[in-house]
Short mmCIF file of C-alpha atoms in Angstrom, two decimals:
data_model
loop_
_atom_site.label_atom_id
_atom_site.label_comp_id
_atom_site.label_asym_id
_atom_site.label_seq_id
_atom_site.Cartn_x
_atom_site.Cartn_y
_atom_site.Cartn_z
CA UNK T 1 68.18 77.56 96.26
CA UNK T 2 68.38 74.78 94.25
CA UNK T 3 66.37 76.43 91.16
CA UNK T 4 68.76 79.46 91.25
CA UNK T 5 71.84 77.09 91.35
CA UNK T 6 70.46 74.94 88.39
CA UNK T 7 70.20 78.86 86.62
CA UNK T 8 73.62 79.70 87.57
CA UNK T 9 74.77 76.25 85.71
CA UNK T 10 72.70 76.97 82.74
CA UNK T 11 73.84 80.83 82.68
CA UNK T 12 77.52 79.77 82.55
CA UNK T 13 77.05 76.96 80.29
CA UNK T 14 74.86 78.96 77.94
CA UNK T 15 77.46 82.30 77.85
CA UNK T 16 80.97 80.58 77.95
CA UNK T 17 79.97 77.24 76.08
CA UNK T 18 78.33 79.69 73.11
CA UNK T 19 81.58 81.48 73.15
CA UNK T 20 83.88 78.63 72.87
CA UNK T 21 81.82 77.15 70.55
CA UNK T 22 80.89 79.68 68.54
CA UNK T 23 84.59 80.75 67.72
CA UNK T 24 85.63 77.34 66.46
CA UNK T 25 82.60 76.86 64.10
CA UNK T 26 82.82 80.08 62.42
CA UNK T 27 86.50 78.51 61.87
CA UNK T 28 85.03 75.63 60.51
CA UNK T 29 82.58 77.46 58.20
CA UNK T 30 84.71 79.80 57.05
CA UNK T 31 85.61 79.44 53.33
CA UNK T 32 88.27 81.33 51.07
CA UNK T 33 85.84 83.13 49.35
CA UNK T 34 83.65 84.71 52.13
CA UNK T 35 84.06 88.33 52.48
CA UNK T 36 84.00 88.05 56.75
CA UNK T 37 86.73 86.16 58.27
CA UNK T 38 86.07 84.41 61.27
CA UNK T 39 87.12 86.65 63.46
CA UNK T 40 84.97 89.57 62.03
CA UNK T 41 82.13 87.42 62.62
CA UNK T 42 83.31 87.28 66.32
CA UNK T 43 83.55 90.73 66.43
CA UNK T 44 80.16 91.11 65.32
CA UNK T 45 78.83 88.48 68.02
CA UNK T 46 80.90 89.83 70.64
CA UNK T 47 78.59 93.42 69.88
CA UNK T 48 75.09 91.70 70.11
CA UNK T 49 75.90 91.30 74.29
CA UNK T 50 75.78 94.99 74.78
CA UNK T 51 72.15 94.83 73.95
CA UNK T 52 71.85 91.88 75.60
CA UNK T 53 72.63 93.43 78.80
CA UNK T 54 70.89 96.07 78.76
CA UNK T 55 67.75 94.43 78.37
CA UNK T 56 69.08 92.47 81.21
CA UNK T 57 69.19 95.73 83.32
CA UNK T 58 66.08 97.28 82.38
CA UNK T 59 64.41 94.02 83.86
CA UNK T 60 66.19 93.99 87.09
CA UNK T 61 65.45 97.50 87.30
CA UNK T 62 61.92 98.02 86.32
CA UNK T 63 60.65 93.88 86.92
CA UNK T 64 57.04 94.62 84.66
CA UNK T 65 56.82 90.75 84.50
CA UNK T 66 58.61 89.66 87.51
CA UNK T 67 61.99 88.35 88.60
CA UNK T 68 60.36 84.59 87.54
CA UNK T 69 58.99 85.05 84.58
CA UNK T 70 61.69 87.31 83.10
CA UNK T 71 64.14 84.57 84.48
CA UNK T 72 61.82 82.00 82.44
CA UNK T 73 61.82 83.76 79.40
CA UNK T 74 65.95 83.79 79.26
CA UNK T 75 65.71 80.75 79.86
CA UNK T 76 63.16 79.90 76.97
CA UNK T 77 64.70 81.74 74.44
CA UNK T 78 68.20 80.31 75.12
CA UNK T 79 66.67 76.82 74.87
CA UNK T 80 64.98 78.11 71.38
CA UNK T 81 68.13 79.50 69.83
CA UNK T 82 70.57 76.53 71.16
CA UNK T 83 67.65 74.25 69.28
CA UNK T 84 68.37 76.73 66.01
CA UNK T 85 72.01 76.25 66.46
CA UNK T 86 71.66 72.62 65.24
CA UNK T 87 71.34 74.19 61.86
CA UNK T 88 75.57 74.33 61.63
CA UNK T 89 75.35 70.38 61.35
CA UNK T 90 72.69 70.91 58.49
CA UNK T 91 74.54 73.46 56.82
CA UNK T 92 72.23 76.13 56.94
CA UNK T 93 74.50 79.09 57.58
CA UNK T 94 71.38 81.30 57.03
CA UNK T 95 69.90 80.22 60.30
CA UNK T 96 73.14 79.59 61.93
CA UNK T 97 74.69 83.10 62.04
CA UNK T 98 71.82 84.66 63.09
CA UNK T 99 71.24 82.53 65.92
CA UNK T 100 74.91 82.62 67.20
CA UNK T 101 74.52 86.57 67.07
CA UNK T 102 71.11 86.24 69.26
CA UNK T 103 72.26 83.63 71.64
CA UNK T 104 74.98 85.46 72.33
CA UNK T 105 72.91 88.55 73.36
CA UNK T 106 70.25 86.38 75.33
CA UNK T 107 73.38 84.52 77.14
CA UNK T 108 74.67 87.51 78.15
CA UNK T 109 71.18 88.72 79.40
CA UNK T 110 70.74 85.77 81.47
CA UNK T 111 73.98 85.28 82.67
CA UNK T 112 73.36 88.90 84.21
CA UNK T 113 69.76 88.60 85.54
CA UNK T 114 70.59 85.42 87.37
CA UNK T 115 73.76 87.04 89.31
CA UNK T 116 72.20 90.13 89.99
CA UNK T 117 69.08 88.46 91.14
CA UNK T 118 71.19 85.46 92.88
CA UNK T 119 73.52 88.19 94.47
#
């Protein structure tokens, strides 16, 4: 109980921390001449959770690995892409954007596996 309720922390902090955070940094990077505004690249983000969920279904569904490990593996590859979104401080847009776009679809994946397997 106490595992799951540590996952439900991290799933909420992962999805809605990303998406607060997310919108006021593309603010912050956005420059005059880019040819996305900010809120395209939201837009954009926003679309990578549709995947992310249904990779989140097909592994409540089907379970090849297990509820644990499939849990585990969210989990891992949120920690990986919130370590890649460091690159905003470093200026390294080219890492930056593409991480925001995945961490939003692996937020979104967890934040679903945990309820549904919580619930």
């Amino acid at each position: 109980t106490v595992c799951l309720s540590y996952c439900c922390l991290v799933a909420n902090f992962t999805f809605f921390g990303q998406s607060y955070m997310s919108a006021q940094a593309f603010a912050e990077i956005a420059k005059p001449t880019d040819t996305m505004s900010a809120a395209a690249q939201l837009t954009i983000s926003a679309s990578f959770e549709f995947p992310g969920a249904i990779l989140s279904m097909l592994l409540v569904a089907y379970a090849p690995w297990g509820f644990n490990t499939s849990l585990s593996g969210f989990l891992s590859l949120n920690a990986l892409l919130a370590m890649a979104l460091i690159t905003l401080d470093l200026d390294l847009q080219a890492w930056y954007i593409p991480a925001t776009y995945l961490i939003r679809m692996s937020s979104q994946g967890l934040f679903l596996f945990v309820y549904v397997v919580v619930g």
